[in-house]
């Protein structure tokens, strides 16, 4: 009978992680460049004896470094094991009414998975024909709102005015803006946290700080919101981040010069790739993320996905309504993107 009580959830499907190192991996939005030197030194100098002790459950060293970087109080910062962990904690903490939460129909595909996992009612709001949010769709009764900006998998940025309009019309709900990709050219809504006590801004070290393998995410919000998140975290798993990761995170956020240099390289390569895809006849959206959302005109997206894979070039294909003719292409090094363009050119 125990089988009757298993929670039935359709799991999130992550991007394929090929075991062969001899591939061009453009399917999981990882940063093509290594973390800063300080991260390497922190690993080299780490006292392994620390691993016999529990880490700081409050993660104060890293929270303080993040607070200093963003010029906020440490009490405005929550840290989790990747932004996925932070967002899951937000779901558990704030989405507990009998009203549905709202998010776009084309978006990060973990949002509905968490809703089902935590028994949260939800309604998706369709993006318009240009894959943009329709603010009026969010002027309805809800139990919370979550919007990625820039969006995934499109890379499209919504303007600050759109976000303000949504927050202003939902002051009785928690509004989460997921800024996983904001560093690649979009405008952050972090300054709005001081004005709106119902706003949560979520960030990650995985993309712009080259630490997808270490898992660091954080939220910035009002002190009341952060306190509520900590209460749930301590009731769920007090020791979520290991001691080495805390040290790595501190070093990563301290080296702002290296951080900005890497961003400039990724953005430059993204713009070059964008123009090359246009020349090849693709429909490509202007992106403010570290990936491009592109539709080929000479072959189906699914077929191109498989043809590139035969050449050991991995991109992301979503077999879903409205986006099944598009590919999401992460930005790699200049050489990797040149090889991608050359491979597509040979297929025409």
mmCIF file of N, CA and C in Angstrom, residues 68-172:
data_model
loop_
_atom_site.group_PDB
_atom_site.id
_atom_site.type_symbol
_atom_site.label_atom_id
_atom_site.label_comp_id
_atom_site.label_asym_id
_atom_site.label_seq_id
_atom_site.Cartn_x
_atom_site.Cartn_y
_atom_site.Cartn_z
ATOM 1 N N UNK A 68 28.246 43.581 1.686
ATOM 2 C CA UNK A 68 29.204 44.658 1.398
ATOM 3 C C UNK A 68 29.209 44.986 -0.093
ATOM 4 N N UNK A 69 29.159 43.957 -0.925
ATOM 5 C CA UNK A 69 29.221 44.166 -2.375
ATOM 6 C C UNK A 69 28.014 44.959 -2.865
ATOM 7 N N UNK A 70 26.849 44.667 -2.302
ATOM 8 C CA UNK A 70 25.626 45.331 -2.747
ATOM 9 C C UNK A 70 25.233 46.517 -1.868
ATOM 10 N N UNK A 71 26.067 46.810 -0.878
ATOM 11 C CA UNK A 71 25.827 47.950 0.007
ATOM 12 C C UNK A 71 24.475 47.839 0.718
ATOM 13 N N UNK A 72 24.239 46.657 1.314
ATOM 14 C CA UNK A 72 23.046 46.441 2.122
ATOM 15 C C UNK A 72 23.467 45.857 3.465
ATOM 16 N N UNK A 73 22.527 45.756 4.383
ATOM 17 C CA UNK A 73 22.778 45.153 5.686
ATOM 18 C C UNK A 73 22.822 43.631 5.541
ATOM 19 N N UNK A 74 23.640 42.974 6.330
ATOM 20 C CA UNK A 74 23.717 41.519 6.291
ATOM 21 C C UNK A 74 22.355 40.888 6.556
ATOM 22 N N UNK A 75 21.513 41.595 7.311
ATOM 23 C CA UNK A 75 20.183 41.069 7.623
ATOM 24 C C UNK A 75 19.240 41.117 6.430
ATOM 25 N N UNK A 76 19.712 41.696 5.332
ATOM 26 C CA UNK A 76 18.938 41.707 4.087
ATOM 27 C C UNK A 76 19.367 40.593 3.131
ATOM 28 N N UNK A 77 20.259 39.697 3.584
ATOM 29 C CA UNK A 77 20.838 38.695 2.693
ATOM 30 C C UNK A 77 20.567 37.286 3.208
ATOM 31 N N UNK A 78 20.085 36.440 2.320
ATOM 32 C CA UNK A 78 19.903 35.011 2.584
ATOM 33 C C UNK A 78 20.733 34.238 1.574
ATOM 34 N N UNK A 79 21.393 33.179 2.027
ATOM 35 C CA UNK A 79 22.255 32.387 1.141
ATOM 36 C C UNK A 79 21.769 30.945 1.097
ATOM 37 N N UNK A 80 21.821 30.354 -0.099
ATOM 38 C CA UNK A 80 21.422 28.963 -0.256
ATOM 39 C C UNK A 80 22.347 28.221 -1.192
ATOM 40 N N UNK A 81 22.107 26.925 -1.327
ATOM 41 C CA UNK A 81 22.937 26.063 -2.172
ATOM 42 C C UNK A 81 22.449 26.205 -3.615
ATOM 43 N N UNK A 82 22.907 27.252 -4.255
ATOM 44 C CA UNK A 82 22.427 27.604 -5.577
ATOM 45 C C UNK A 82 21.128 28.381 -5.465
ATOM 46 N N UNK A 83 20.792 29.126 -6.514
ATOM 47 C CA UNK A 83 19.540 29.884 -6.467
ATOM 48 C C UNK A 83 18.333 28.962 -6.464
ATOM 49 N N UNK A 84 18.491 27.726 -6.957
ATOM 50 C CA UNK A 84 17.387 26.762 -6.883
ATOM 51 C C UNK A 84 16.988 26.501 -5.442
ATOM 52 N N UNK A 85 17.971 26.348 -4.583
ATOM 53 C CA UNK A 85 17.700 26.134 -3.156
ATOM 54 C C UNK A 85 17.018 27.358 -2.555
ATOM 55 N N UNK A 86 17.493 28.528 -2.907
ATOM 56 C CA UNK A 86 16.894 29.766 -2.397
ATOM 57 C C UNK A 86 15.434 29.864 -2.825
ATOM 58 N N UNK A 87 15.174 29.587 -4.098
ATOM 59 C CA UNK A 87 13.813 29.675 -4.608
ATOM 60 C C UNK A 87 12.901 28.629 -3.960
ATOM 61 N N UNK A 88 13.430 27.424 -3.760
ATOM 62 C CA UNK A 88 12.635 26.390 -3.090
ATOM 63 C C UNK A 88 12.264 26.822 -1.676
ATOM 64 N N UNK A 89 13.207 27.460 -0.973
ATOM 65 C CA UNK A 89 12.918 27.972 0.367
ATOM 66 C C UNK A 89 11.845 29.062 0.306
ATOM 67 N N UNK A 90 11.883 29.869 -0.728
ATOM 68 C CA UNK A 90 10.858 30.902 -0.896
ATOM 69 C C UNK A 90 9.485 30.266 -1.092
ATOM 70 N N UNK A 91 9.424 29.241 -1.899
ATOM 71 C CA UNK A 91 8.158 28.540 -2.102
ATOM 72 C C UNK A 91 7.618 28.037 -0.763
ATOM 73 N N UNK A 92 8.466 27.360 0.018
ATOM 74 C CA UNK A 92 8.023 26.788 1.291
ATOM 75 C C UNK A 92 7.621 27.868 2.291
ATOM 76 N N UNK A 93 8.305 28.995 2.234
ATOM 77 C CA UNK A 93 8.088 30.042 3.234
ATOM 78 C C UNK A 93 6.879 30.913 2.927
ATOM 79 N N UNK A 94 6.699 31.275 1.664
ATOM 80 C CA UNK A 94 5.739 32.327 1.340
ATOM 81 C C UNK A 94 4.520 31.885 0.533
ATOM 82 N N UNK A 95 4.588 30.751 -0.128
ATOM 83 C CA UNK A 95 3.484 30.357 -1.014
ATOM 84 C C UNK A 95 2.600 29.321 -0.326
ATOM 85 N N UNK A 96 1.852 29.779 0.664
ATOM 86 C CA UNK A 96 1.063 28.858 1.488
ATOM 87 C C UNK A 96 -0.412 29.236 1.573
ATOM 88 N N UNK A 97 -0.872 30.128 0.701
ATOM 89 C CA UNK A 97 -2.283 30.512 0.723
ATOM 90 C C UNK A 97 -3.076 29.544 -0.152
ATOM 91 N N UNK A 98 -4.366 29.764 -0.222
ATOM 92 C CA UNK A 98 -5.204 28.960 -1.122
ATOM 93 C C UNK A 98 -5.399 29.654 -2.466
ATOM 94 N N UNK A 99 -4.580 30.690 -2.714
ATOM 95 C CA UNK A 99 -4.628 31.406 -3.988
ATOM 96 C C UNK A 99 -3.439 30.974 -4.851
ATOM 97 N N UNK A 100 -3.604 30.917 -6.164
ATOM 98 C CA UNK A 100 -2.516 30.430 -7.018
ATOM 99 C C UNK A 100 -1.400 31.450 -7.168
ATOM 100 N N UNK A 101 -0.184 30.957 -7.253
ATOM 101 C CA UNK A 101 0.927 31.825 -7.622
ATOM 102 C C UNK A 101 0.923 31.973 -9.143
ATOM 103 N N UNK A 102 1.567 33.018 -9.623
ATOM 104 C CA UNK A 102 1.587 33.310 -11.051
ATOM 105 C C UNK A 102 3.015 33.356 -11.570
ATOM 106 N N UNK A 103 3.221 32.819 -12.755
ATOM 107 C CA UNK A 103 4.496 32.971 -13.460
ATOM 108 C C UNK A 103 4.245 32.755 -14.952
ATOM 109 N N UNK A 104 5.184 33.161 -15.815
ATOM 110 C CA UNK A 104 4.960 33.057 -17.261
ATOM 111 C C UNK A 104 4.848 31.608 -17.729
ATOM 112 N N UNK A 105 4.187 31.423 -18.884
ATOM 113 C CA UNK A 105 4.057 30.069 -19.436
ATOM 114 C C UNK A 105 5.365 29.574 -20.031
ATOM 115 N N UNK A 106 6.175 30.498 -20.537
ATOM 116 C CA UNK A 106 7.499 30.132 -21.055
ATOM 117 C C UNK A 106 8.513 30.746 -20.116
ATOM 118 N N UNK A 107 9.181 29.900 -19.355
ATOM 119 C CA UNK A 107 10.033 30.394 -18.282
ATOM 120 C C UNK A 107 10.918 29.260 -17.789
ATOM 121 N N UNK A 108 11.621 29.497 -16.713
ATOM 122 C CA UNK A 108 12.455 28.468 -16.095
ATOM 123 C C UNK A 108 11.559 27.299 -15.691
ATOM 124 N N UNK A 109 11.866 26.115 -16.191
ATOM 125 C CA UNK A 109 10.939 24.993 -16.042
ATOM 126 C C UNK A 109 10.964 24.333 -14.673
ATOM 127 N N UNK A 110 11.704 24.897 -13.733
ATOM 128 C CA UNK A 110 11.659 24.404 -12.362
ATOM 129 C C UNK A 110 10.464 24.985 -11.598
ATOM 130 N N UNK A 111 9.910 26.120 -12.053
ATOM 131 C CA UNK A 111 8.875 26.799 -11.281
ATOM 132 C C UNK A 111 7.644 25.919 -11.054
ATOM 133 N N UNK A 112 7.169 25.253 -12.100
ATOM 134 C CA UNK A 112 5.999 24.402 -11.928
ATOM 135 C C UNK A 112 6.342 23.117 -11.188
ATOM 136 N N UNK A 113 7.589 22.661 -11.323
ATOM 137 C CA UNK A 113 8.011 21.466 -10.586
ATOM 138 C C UNK A 113 7.955 21.724 -9.082
ATOM 139 N N UNK A 114 8.473 22.858 -8.643
ATOM 140 C CA UNK A 114 8.404 23.190 -7.215
ATOM 141 C C UNK A 114 6.958 23.330 -6.758
ATOM 142 N N UNK A 115 6.127 23.932 -7.605
ATOM 143 C CA UNK A 115 4.725 24.105 -7.231
ATOM 144 C C UNK A 115 4.073 22.753 -6.967
ATOM 145 N N UNK A 116 4.346 21.793 -7.812
ATOM 146 C CA UNK A 116 3.788 20.457 -7.616
ATOM 147 C C UNK A 116 4.432 19.770 -6.411
ATOM 148 N N UNK A 117 5.727 19.972 -6.255
ATOM 149 C CA UNK A 117 6.447 19.353 -5.131
ATOM 150 C C UNK A 117 5.905 19.826 -3.785
ATOM 151 N N UNK A 118 5.603 21.110 -3.688
ATOM 152 C CA UNK A 118 5.171 21.681 -2.413
ATOM 153 C C UNK A 118 3.662 21.919 -2.345
ATOM 154 N N UNK A 119 2.914 21.312 -3.286
ATOM 155 C CA UNK A 119 1.451 21.443 -3.304
ATOM 156 C C UNK A 119 1.002 22.902 -3.350
ATOM 157 N N UNK A 120 1.639 23.670 -4.212
ATOM 158 C CA UNK A 120 1.303 25.081 -4.372
ATOM 159 C C UNK A 120 0.449 25.248 -5.632
ATOM 160 N N UNK A 121 -0.699 25.865 -5.495
ATOM 161 C CA UNK A 121 -1.527 26.156 -6.662
ATOM 162 C C UNK A 121 -0.808 27.168 -7.549
ATOM 163 N N UNK A 122 -0.916 26.984 -8.861
ATOM 164 C CA UNK A 122 -0.275 27.953 -9.754
ATOM 165 C C UNK A 122 -1.066 28.115 -11.040
ATOM 166 N N UNK A 123 -0.899 29.286 -11.647
ATOM 167 C CA UNK A 123 -1.478 29.594 -12.954
ATOM 168 C C UNK A 123 -0.385 30.243 -13.789
ATOM 169 N N UNK A 124 -0.191 29.760 -14.994
ATOM 170 C CA UNK A 124 0.803 30.382 -15.877
ATOM 171 C C UNK A 124 0.132 31.436 -16.752
ATOM 172 N N UNK A 125 0.845 32.520 -16.964
ATOM 173 C CA UNK A 125 0.353 33.628 -17.785
ATOM 174 C C UNK A 125 1.133 33.655 -19.105
ATOM 175 N N UNK A 126 0.415 33.579 -20.236
ATOM 176 C CA UNK A 126 1.118 33.487 -21.525
ATOM 177 C C UNK A 126 1.886 34.748 -21.882
ATOM 178 N N UNK A 127 3.095 34.562 -22.341
ATOM 179 C CA UNK A 127 3.841 35.666 -22.929
ATOM 180 C C UNK A 127 3.171 36.059 -24.245
ATOM 181 N N UNK A 128 3.386 37.284 -24.697
ATOM 182 C CA UNK A 128 2.775 37.705 -25.959
ATOM 183 C C UNK A 128 3.522 37.097 -27.146
ATOM 184 N N UNK A 129 3.142 37.500 -28.354
ATOM 185 C CA UNK A 129 3.727 36.894 -29.555
ATOM 186 C C UNK A 129 5.215 37.177 -29.696
ATOM 187 N N UNK A 130 5.710 38.183 -28.968
ATOM 188 C CA UNK A 130 7.141 38.503 -28.980
ATOM 189 C C UNK A 130 7.857 37.984 -27.734
ATOM 190 N N UNK A 131 7.195 37.069 -27.032
ATOM 191 C CA UNK A 131 7.729 36.465 -25.813
ATOM 192 C C UNK A 131 7.974 37.501 -24.707
ATOM 193 N N UNK A 132 7.108 38.505 -24.640
ATOM 194 C CA UNK A 132 7.195 39.508 -23.594
ATOM 195 C C UNK A 132 6.072 39.303 -22.577
ATOM 196 N N UNK A 133 6.336 39.711 -21.345
ATOM 197 C CA UNK A 133 5.325 39.659 -20.296
ATOM 198 C C UNK A 133 4.226 40.683 -20.564
ATOM 199 N N UNK A 134 3.001 40.300 -20.266
ATOM 200 C CA UNK A 134 1.855 41.206 -20.352
ATOM 201 C C UNK A 134 1.508 41.612 -18.915
ATOM 202 N N UNK A 135 1.915 42.812 -18.471
ATOM 203 C CA UNK A 135 1.746 43.204 -17.065
ATOM 204 C C UNK A 135 0.313 43.103 -16.552
ATOM 205 N N UNK A 136 -0.650 43.392 -17.415
ATOM 206 C CA UNK A 136 -2.045 43.348 -16.967
ATOM 207 C C UNK A 136 -2.482 41.946 -16.549
ATOM 208 N N UNK A 137 -1.802 40.926 -17.055
ATOM 209 C CA UNK A 137 -2.140 39.550 -16.674
ATOM 210 C C UNK A 137 -1.865 39.283 -15.201
ATOM 211 N N UNK A 138 -1.041 40.131 -14.596
ATOM 212 C CA UNK A 138 -0.656 39.919 -13.197
ATOM 213 C C UNK A 138 -1.453 40.821 -12.251
ATOM 214 N N UNK A 139 -2.460 41.481 -12.789
ATOM 215 C CA UNK A 139 -3.333 42.325 -11.965
ATOM 216 C C UNK A 139 -4.580 41.527 -11.596
ATOM 217 N N UNK A 140 -4.366 40.441 -10.886
ATOM 218 C CA UNK A 140 -5.435 39.549 -10.493
ATOM 219 C C UNK A 140 -5.094 38.936 -9.147
ATOM 220 N N UNK A 141 -6.065 38.376 -8.493
ATOM 221 C CA UNK A 141 -5.847 37.763 -7.181
ATOM 222 C C UNK A 141 -4.819 36.638 -7.305
ATOM 223 N N UNK A 142 -3.846 36.639 -6.414
ATOM 224 C CA UNK A 142 -2.810 35.609 -6.475
ATOM 225 C C UNK A 142 -2.177 35.409 -5.103
ATOM 226 N N UNK A 143 -1.462 34.303 -4.986
ATOM 227 C CA UNK A 143 -0.756 33.994 -3.746
ATOM 228 C C UNK A 143 0.725 34.259 -3.829
ATOM 229 N N UNK A 144 1.145 34.941 -4.893
ATOM 230 C CA UNK A 144 2.559 35.258 -5.086
ATOM 231 C C UNK A 144 2.891 35.260 -6.566
ATOM 232 N N UNK A 145 4.002 35.902 -6.903
ATOM 233 C CA UNK A 145 4.426 36.018 -8.300
ATOM 234 C C UNK A 145 5.923 35.732 -8.378
ATOM 235 N N UNK A 146 6.324 34.996 -9.412
ATOM 236 C CA UNK A 146 7.752 34.777 -9.652
ATOM 237 C C UNK A 146 8.031 34.977 -11.136
ATOM 238 N N UNK A 147 8.993 35.854 -11.411
ATOM 239 C CA UNK A 147 9.336 36.216 -12.786
ATOM 240 C C UNK A 147 10.855 36.232 -12.928
ATOM 241 N N UNK A 148 11.392 35.538 -13.919
ATOM 242 C CA UNK A 148 12.827 35.650 -14.189
ATOM 243 C C UNK A 148 13.090 36.833 -15.097
ATOM 244 N N UNK A 149 14.120 37.607 -14.789
ATOM 245 C CA UNK A 149 14.449 38.774 -15.611
ATOM 246 C C UNK A 149 15.960 38.975 -15.644
ATOM 247 N N UNK A 150 16.616 38.726 -16.807
ATOM 248 C CA UNK A 150 16.074 38.280 -18.079
ATOM 249 C C UNK A 150 15.400 36.897 -17.967
ATOM 250 N N UNK A 151 14.492 36.664 -18.916
ATOM 251 C CA UNK A 151 13.758 35.410 -18.894
ATOM 252 C C UNK A 151 14.612 34.263 -19.427
ATOM 253 N N UNK A 152 14.248 33.073 -19.042
ATOM 254 C CA UNK A 152 14.836 31.862 -19.606
ATOM 255 C C UNK A 152 13.670 31.036 -20.160
ATOM 256 N N UNK A 153 13.804 30.483 -21.356
ATOM 257 C CA UNK A 153 15.027 30.371 -22.152
ATOM 258 C C UNK A 153 15.207 31.453 -23.214
ATOM 259 N N UNK A 154 14.457 32.541 -23.161
ATOM 260 C CA UNK A 154 14.511 33.523 -24.249
ATOM 261 C C UNK A 154 15.655 34.522 -24.133
ATOM 262 N N UNK A 155 16.089 34.832 -22.903
ATOM 263 C CA UNK A 155 17.118 35.848 -22.697
ATOM 264 C C UNK A 155 16.594 37.265 -22.763
ATOM 265 N N UNK A 156 15.279 37.437 -22.901
ATOM 266 C CA UNK A 156 14.678 38.758 -23.057
ATOM 267 C C UNK A 156 14.564 39.461 -21.704
ATOM 268 N N UNK A 157 14.948 40.729 -21.686
ATOM 269 C CA UNK A 157 14.856 41.545 -20.477
ATOM 270 C C UNK A 157 13.571 42.365 -20.485
ATOM 271 N N UNK A 158 12.863 42.354 -19.358
ATOM 272 C CA UNK A 158 11.738 43.256 -19.170
ATOM 273 C C UNK A 158 12.250 44.529 -18.492
ATOM 274 N N UNK A 159 11.738 45.671 -18.899
ATOM 275 C CA UNK A 159 12.190 46.939 -18.343
ATOM 276 C C UNK A 159 11.767 47.109 -16.890
ATOM 277 N N UNK A 160 12.471 47.981 -16.198
ATOM 278 C CA UNK A 160 12.177 48.249 -14.788
ATOM 279 C C UNK A 160 10.734 48.725 -14.609
ATOM 280 N N UNK A 161 10.235 49.501 -15.547
ATOM 281 C CA UNK A 161 8.865 50.000 -15.433
ATOM 282 C C UNK A 161 7.850 48.866 -15.407
ATOM 283 N N UNK A 162 8.109 47.819 -16.175
ATOM 284 C CA UNK A 162 7.213 46.657 -16.171
ATOM 285 C C UNK A 162 7.214 45.976 -14.811
ATOM 286 N N UNK A 163 8.398 45.821 -14.240
ATOM 287 C CA UNK A 163 8.507 45.171 -12.932
ATOM 288 C C UNK A 163 7.826 46.024 -11.861
ATOM 289 N N UNK A 164 8.054 47.328 -11.900
ATOM 290 C CA UNK A 164 7.422 48.224 -10.918
ATOM 291 C C UNK A 164 5.904 48.153 -11.034
ATOM 292 N N UNK A 165 5.403 48.121 -12.242
ATOM 293 C CA UNK A 165 3.958 48.034 -12.457
ATOM 294 C C UNK A 165 3.384 46.787 -11.799
ATOM 295 N N UNK A 166 4.091 45.664 -11.934
ATOM 296 C CA UNK A 166 3.627 44.411 -11.334
ATOM 297 C C UNK A 166 3.698 44.475 -9.815
ATOM 298 N N UNK A 167 4.787 45.005 -9.283
ATOM 299 C CA UNK A 167 4.920 45.103 -7.817
ATOM 300 C C UNK A 167 3.854 46.038 -7.250
ATOM 301 N N UNK A 168 3.670 47.182 -7.887
ATOM 302 C CA UNK A 168 2.712 48.180 -7.394
ATOM 303 C C UNK A 168 1.291 47.620 -7.322
ATOM 304 N N UNK A 169 0.972 46.722 -8.228
ATOM 305 C CA UNK A 169 -0.367 46.148 -8.267
ATOM 306 C C UNK A 169 -0.488 44.839 -7.496
ATOM 307 N N UNK A 170 0.558 44.490 -6.746
ATOM 308 C CA UNK A 170 0.523 43.241 -5.974
ATOM 309 C C UNK A 170 1.204 43.413 -4.615
ATOM 310 N N UNK A 171 0.851 44.484 -3.924
ATOM 311 C CA UNK A 171 1.499 44.774 -2.646
ATOM 312 C C UNK A 171 1.088 43.815 -1.538
ATOM 313 N N UNK A 172 0.050 43.012 -1.772
ATOM 314 C CA UNK A 172 -0.366 42.022 -0.780
ATOM 315 C C UNK A 172 0.244 40.645 -1.045
#
